[in-house]
Amino acid sequence: DSGVTQTPKHLITATGQRVTLRCSPRSGDLSVYWYQQSLDQGLQFLIQYYNGEERAKGNILERFSAQQFPDLHSELNLSSLELGDSALYFCASSPGNRGVQETQYFGPGTRLLVL
Amino acid sequence: GEDVEQSLFLSVREGDSSVINCTYTDSSSTYLYWYKQEPGAGLQLLTYIFSNMDMKQDQRLTVLLNKKDKHLSLRIADTQTGDSAIYFCAEMEDDKIIFGKGTRLHILP
């Protein structure tokens, strides 16, 4: 158990819909990262937040957005969903000290199926 | 560009050693990682190595780093059925972690 929690575990929805995935980082960690894992793209970094602010951006679509709240939990919002958005979405956290590269600890993931 | 390459499959007999190889492109990477993903589960950090190290050993796991060739390997000694999983190599680049596509380790009886 990494200490990172994600809800829900599974999500089934239809094309065009909007969903919100939630992540709670390990106690004391200030950084949260979101990843998408699909069969064709592999594991792709989406976005990082550090202490409430966006810090790094990867291959995140404009239809997707994220935020980190004052209690440090994060939400990933996926809108206008397409079939190709079906994937496993991971959240990870790290202590997030600026300028120090750190180990990230991963949550169990949310499996999204778009029908 | 960012690229981490791994072979997709490896089959090993139970009790033998498994060696999973990885190549990366960013010579400025400070940390290199190995993660394990069991079926239906999230990623589990197995071990990591600083770029100024050549080798790191942790129980049955040995990580070797050849910085000149940008080659990283993970050796699992005395491979067990519980080691059956996908192993991801990853490098840290500009505060982003870049993963390989993963190597699926299959254990033969």
Short mmCIF file of N, CA and C in Angstrom, two decimals, chain A residues 11-92:
data_model
loop_
_atom_site.label_atom_id
_atom_site.label_comp_id
_atom_site.label_asym_id
_atom_site.label_seq_id
_atom_site.Cartn_x
_atom_site.Cartn_y
_atom_site.Cartn_z
N LEU A 11 -15.01 3.15 -13.52
CA LEU A 11 -15.98 4.13 -13.98
C LEU A 11 -16.38 3.77 -15.40
N ILE A 12 -17.67 3.63 -15.62
CA ILE A 12 -18.17 3.36 -16.97
C ILE A 12 -19.10 4.50 -17.34
N THR A 13 -18.86 5.08 -18.52
CA THR A 13 -19.66 6.21 -18.94
C THR A 13 -19.81 6.20 -20.45
N ALA A 14 -20.51 7.17 -20.97
CA ALA A 14 -20.78 7.21 -22.41
C ALA A 14 -19.99 8.33 -23.07
N THR A 15 -19.84 8.23 -24.38
CA THR A 15 -19.13 9.29 -25.12
C THR A 15 -19.86 10.61 -24.93
N GLY A 16 -19.09 11.68 -24.87
CA GLY A 16 -19.65 13.01 -24.70
C GLY A 16 -19.84 13.43 -23.25
N GLN A 17 -19.74 12.48 -22.34
CA GLN A 17 -19.96 12.78 -20.93
C GLN A 17 -18.73 13.38 -20.28
N ARG A 18 -18.89 13.76 -19.01
CA ARG A 18 -17.81 14.36 -18.23
C ARG A 18 -17.68 13.58 -16.93
N VAL A 19 -16.45 13.29 -16.51
CA VAL A 19 -16.21 12.58 -15.25
C VAL A 19 -15.13 13.28 -14.45
N THR A 20 -15.14 13.00 -13.16
CA THR A 20 -14.12 13.54 -12.25
C THR A 20 -13.49 12.40 -11.49
N LEU A 21 -12.15 12.34 -11.56
CA LEU A 21 -11.40 11.35 -10.82
C LEU A 21 -10.73 12.04 -9.64
N ARG A 22 -10.68 11.33 -8.53
CA ARG A 22 -10.16 11.96 -7.32
C ARG A 22 -8.94 11.22 -6.79
N CYS A 23 -8.02 12.00 -6.20
CA CYS A 23 -6.79 11.43 -5.66
C CYS A 23 -6.45 12.09 -4.34
N SER A 24 -6.09 11.27 -3.35
CA SER A 24 -5.55 11.80 -2.10
C SER A 24 -4.11 11.36 -1.98
N PRO A 25 -3.18 12.31 -1.85
CA PRO A 25 -1.76 11.94 -1.81
C PRO A 25 -1.38 11.32 -0.47
N ARG A 26 -0.16 10.81 -0.40
CA ARG A 26 0.38 10.33 0.87
C ARG A 26 0.45 11.50 1.84
N SER A 27 0.29 11.18 3.11
CA SER A 27 0.35 12.22 4.13
C SER A 27 1.70 12.94 4.05
N GLY A 28 1.65 14.26 3.97
CA GLY A 28 2.86 15.06 3.92
C GLY A 28 3.36 15.37 2.52
N ASP A 29 2.87 14.65 1.52
CA ASP A 29 3.32 14.92 0.15
C ASP A 29 2.61 16.15 -0.41
N LEU A 30 3.37 17.02 -1.07
CA LEU A 30 2.80 18.25 -1.61
C LEU A 30 2.53 18.17 -3.11
N SER A 31 3.20 17.24 -3.78
CA SER A 31 3.03 17.12 -5.23
C SER A 31 2.11 15.96 -5.58
N VAL A 32 1.28 16.21 -6.59
CA VAL A 32 0.41 15.18 -7.14
C VAL A 32 0.63 15.13 -8.65
N TYR A 33 0.70 13.95 -9.19
CA TYR A 33 0.91 13.74 -10.62
C TYR A 33 -0.23 12.89 -11.16
N TRP A 34 -0.61 13.16 -12.39
CA TRP A 34 -1.62 12.33 -13.05
C TRP A 34 -1.02 11.69 -14.29
N TYR A 35 -1.36 10.39 -14.49
CA TYR A 35 -0.87 9.62 -15.62
C TYR A 35 -2.04 8.89 -16.27
N GLN A 36 -1.87 8.65 -17.57
CA GLN A 36 -2.84 7.83 -18.29
C GLN A 36 -2.11 6.60 -18.81
N GLN A 37 -2.69 5.43 -18.60
CA GLN A 37 -2.08 4.21 -19.13
C GLN A 37 -3.07 3.54 -20.06
N SER A 38 -2.71 3.46 -21.33
CA SER A 38 -3.56 2.78 -22.31
C SER A 38 -2.70 1.78 -23.07
N LEU A 39 -3.37 0.86 -23.74
CA LEU A 39 -2.65 -0.22 -24.43
C LEU A 39 -1.77 0.33 -25.55
N ASP A 40 -2.29 1.31 -26.29
CA ASP A 40 -1.52 1.78 -27.44
C ASP A 40 -0.49 2.85 -27.07
N GLN A 41 -0.77 3.68 -26.08
CA GLN A 41 0.13 4.78 -25.74
C GLN A 41 1.07 4.46 -24.59
N GLY A 42 0.82 3.38 -23.89
CA GLY A 42 1.64 3.08 -22.72
C GLY A 42 1.29 4.04 -21.59
N LEU A 43 2.27 4.32 -20.75
CA LEU A 43 2.05 5.17 -19.58
C LEU A 43 2.51 6.59 -19.93
N GLN A 44 1.59 7.54 -19.87
CA GLN A 44 1.88 8.91 -20.28
C GLN A 44 1.64 9.87 -19.11
N PHE A 45 2.61 10.75 -18.90
CA PHE A 45 2.46 11.77 -17.89
C PHE A 45 1.49 12.83 -18.39
N LEU A 46 0.54 13.23 -17.54
CA LEU A 46 -0.44 14.24 -17.92
C LEU A 46 -0.11 15.61 -17.32
N ILE A 47 -0.03 15.67 -15.99
CA ILE A 47 0.13 16.96 -15.34
C ILE A 47 0.60 16.77 -13.91
N GLN A 48 1.29 17.78 -13.37
CA GLN A 48 1.73 17.78 -11.98
C GLN A 48 1.27 19.04 -11.28
N TYR A 49 0.83 18.90 -10.04
CA TYR A 49 0.54 20.03 -9.17
C TYR A 49 1.44 19.96 -7.94
N TYR A 50 1.87 21.13 -7.52
CA TYR A 50 2.69 21.23 -6.31
C TYR A 50 2.06 22.27 -5.41
N ASN A 51 1.61 21.85 -4.26
CA ASN A 51 1.04 22.74 -3.25
C ASN A 51 -0.03 23.67 -3.84
N GLY A 52 -0.86 23.10 -4.67
CA GLY A 52 -2.00 23.84 -5.22
C GLY A 52 -1.75 24.49 -6.57
N GLU A 53 -0.50 24.50 -7.02
CA GLU A 53 -0.21 25.19 -8.29
C GLU A 53 0.28 24.20 -9.33
N GLU A 54 -0.10 24.46 -10.58
CA GLU A 54 0.37 23.63 -11.67
C GLU A 54 1.87 23.79 -11.81
N ARG A 55 2.60 22.66 -11.91
CA ARG A 55 4.05 22.76 -11.96
C ARG A 55 4.62 22.24 -13.27
N ALA A 56 4.05 21.19 -13.80
CA ALA A 56 4.56 20.64 -15.06
C ALA A 56 3.40 20.06 -15.83
N LYS A 57 3.51 20.17 -17.15
CA LYS A 57 2.43 19.69 -18.00
C LYS A 57 3.00 18.72 -19.02
N GLY A 58 2.32 17.61 -19.21
CA GLY A 58 2.75 16.64 -20.20
C GLY A 58 1.77 16.57 -21.34
N ASN A 59 1.41 15.36 -21.73
CA ASN A 59 0.53 15.16 -22.88
C ASN A 59 -0.95 15.22 -22.49
N ILE A 60 -1.36 16.31 -21.89
CA ILE A 60 -2.75 16.42 -21.44
C ILE A 60 -3.57 17.13 -22.50
N LEU A 61 -4.71 16.53 -22.85
CA LEU A 61 -5.59 17.11 -23.85
C LEU A 61 -6.30 18.34 -23.28
N GLU A 62 -6.74 19.22 -24.18
CA GLU A 62 -7.46 20.42 -23.72
C GLU A 62 -8.80 20.06 -23.08
N ARG A 63 -9.34 18.92 -23.43
CA ARG A 63 -10.62 18.47 -22.84
C ARG A 63 -10.44 18.01 -21.39
N PHE A 64 -9.19 17.86 -20.98
CA PHE A 64 -8.90 17.39 -19.62
C PHE A 64 -8.38 18.57 -18.80
N SER A 65 -8.72 18.58 -17.52
CA SER A 65 -8.18 19.60 -16.63
C SER A 65 -8.01 18.99 -15.25
N ALA A 66 -7.20 19.63 -14.45
CA ALA A 66 -6.98 19.12 -13.10
C ALA A 66 -6.85 20.29 -12.15
N GLN A 67 -6.98 20.00 -10.88
CA GLN A 67 -6.69 21.00 -9.86
C GLN A 67 -6.28 20.30 -8.58
N GLN A 68 -5.59 21.06 -7.75
CA GLN A 68 -5.21 20.55 -6.43
C GLN A 68 -5.78 21.52 -5.40
N PHE A 69 -6.45 20.97 -4.43
CA PHE A 69 -7.17 21.76 -3.44
C PHE A 69 -6.31 22.08 -2.22
N PRO A 70 -6.75 23.02 -1.36
CA PRO A 70 -5.94 23.37 -0.18
C PRO A 70 -5.61 22.18 0.71
N ASP A 71 -6.48 21.17 0.75
CA ASP A 71 -6.14 20.00 1.58
C ASP A 71 -5.23 19.03 0.82
N LEU A 72 -4.78 19.43 -0.35
CA LEU A 72 -3.80 18.74 -1.21
C LEU A 72 -4.38 17.59 -2.02
N HIS A 73 -5.65 17.27 -1.85
CA HIS A 73 -6.20 16.27 -2.75
C HIS A 73 -6.35 16.88 -4.13
N SER A 74 -6.43 16.03 -5.13
CA SER A 74 -6.49 16.52 -6.50
C SER A 74 -7.64 15.85 -7.24
N GLU A 75 -8.14 16.56 -8.22
CA GLU A 75 -9.16 16.00 -9.10
C GLU A 75 -8.75 16.17 -10.55
N LEU A 76 -9.01 15.15 -11.33
CA LEU A 76 -8.77 15.20 -12.77
C LEU A 76 -10.13 15.15 -13.45
N ASN A 77 -10.43 16.18 -14.22
CA ASN A 77 -11.71 16.28 -14.92
C ASN A 77 -11.53 15.95 -16.39
N LEU A 78 -12.31 15.01 -16.85
CA LEU A 78 -12.25 14.59 -18.26
C LEU A 78 -13.60 14.90 -18.89
N SER A 79 -13.60 15.72 -19.93
CA SER A 79 -14.89 16.11 -20.52
C SER A 79 -14.96 15.72 -22.00
N SER A 80 -16.17 15.81 -22.54
CA SER A 80 -16.43 15.43 -23.94
C SER A 80 -15.73 14.11 -24.26
N LEU A 81 -16.01 13.13 -23.43
CA LEU A 81 -15.26 11.87 -23.49
C LEU A 81 -15.42 11.16 -24.83
N GLU A 82 -14.32 10.57 -25.26
CA GLU A 82 -14.29 9.79 -26.50
C GLU A 82 -13.91 8.36 -26.16
N LEU A 83 -14.18 7.47 -27.10
CA LEU A 83 -13.85 6.05 -26.87
C LEU A 83 -12.38 5.87 -26.52
N GLY A 84 -11.53 6.66 -27.17
CA GLY A 84 -10.09 6.54 -26.97
C GLY A 84 -9.61 7.00 -25.61
N ASP A 85 -10.50 7.61 -24.83
CA ASP A 85 -10.12 8.03 -23.48
C ASP A 85 -10.20 6.87 -22.49
N SER A 86 -10.72 5.75 -22.92
CA SER A 86 -10.77 4.57 -22.06
C SER A 86 -9.34 4.17 -21.70
N ALA A 87 -9.05 4.12 -20.43
CA ALA A 87 -7.69 3.87 -19.97
C ALA A 87 -7.70 3.72 -18.47
N LEU A 88 -6.50 3.43 -17.95
CA LEU A 88 -6.30 3.42 -16.51
C LEU A 88 -5.64 4.75 -16.17
N TYR A 89 -6.20 5.48 -15.22
CA TYR A 89 -5.66 6.78 -14.84
C TYR A 89 -5.05 6.64 -13.44
N PHE A 90 -3.76 6.93 -13.39
CA PHE A 90 -3.03 6.83 -12.13
C PHE A 90 -2.76 8.21 -11.57
N CYS A 91 -2.78 8.26 -10.26
CA CYS A 91 -2.31 9.42 -9.53
C CYS A 91 -1.06 8.98 -8.76
N ALA A 92 -0.10 9.87 -8.63
CA ALA A 92 1.08 9.59 -7.82
C ALA A 92 1.36 10.81 -6.96
#
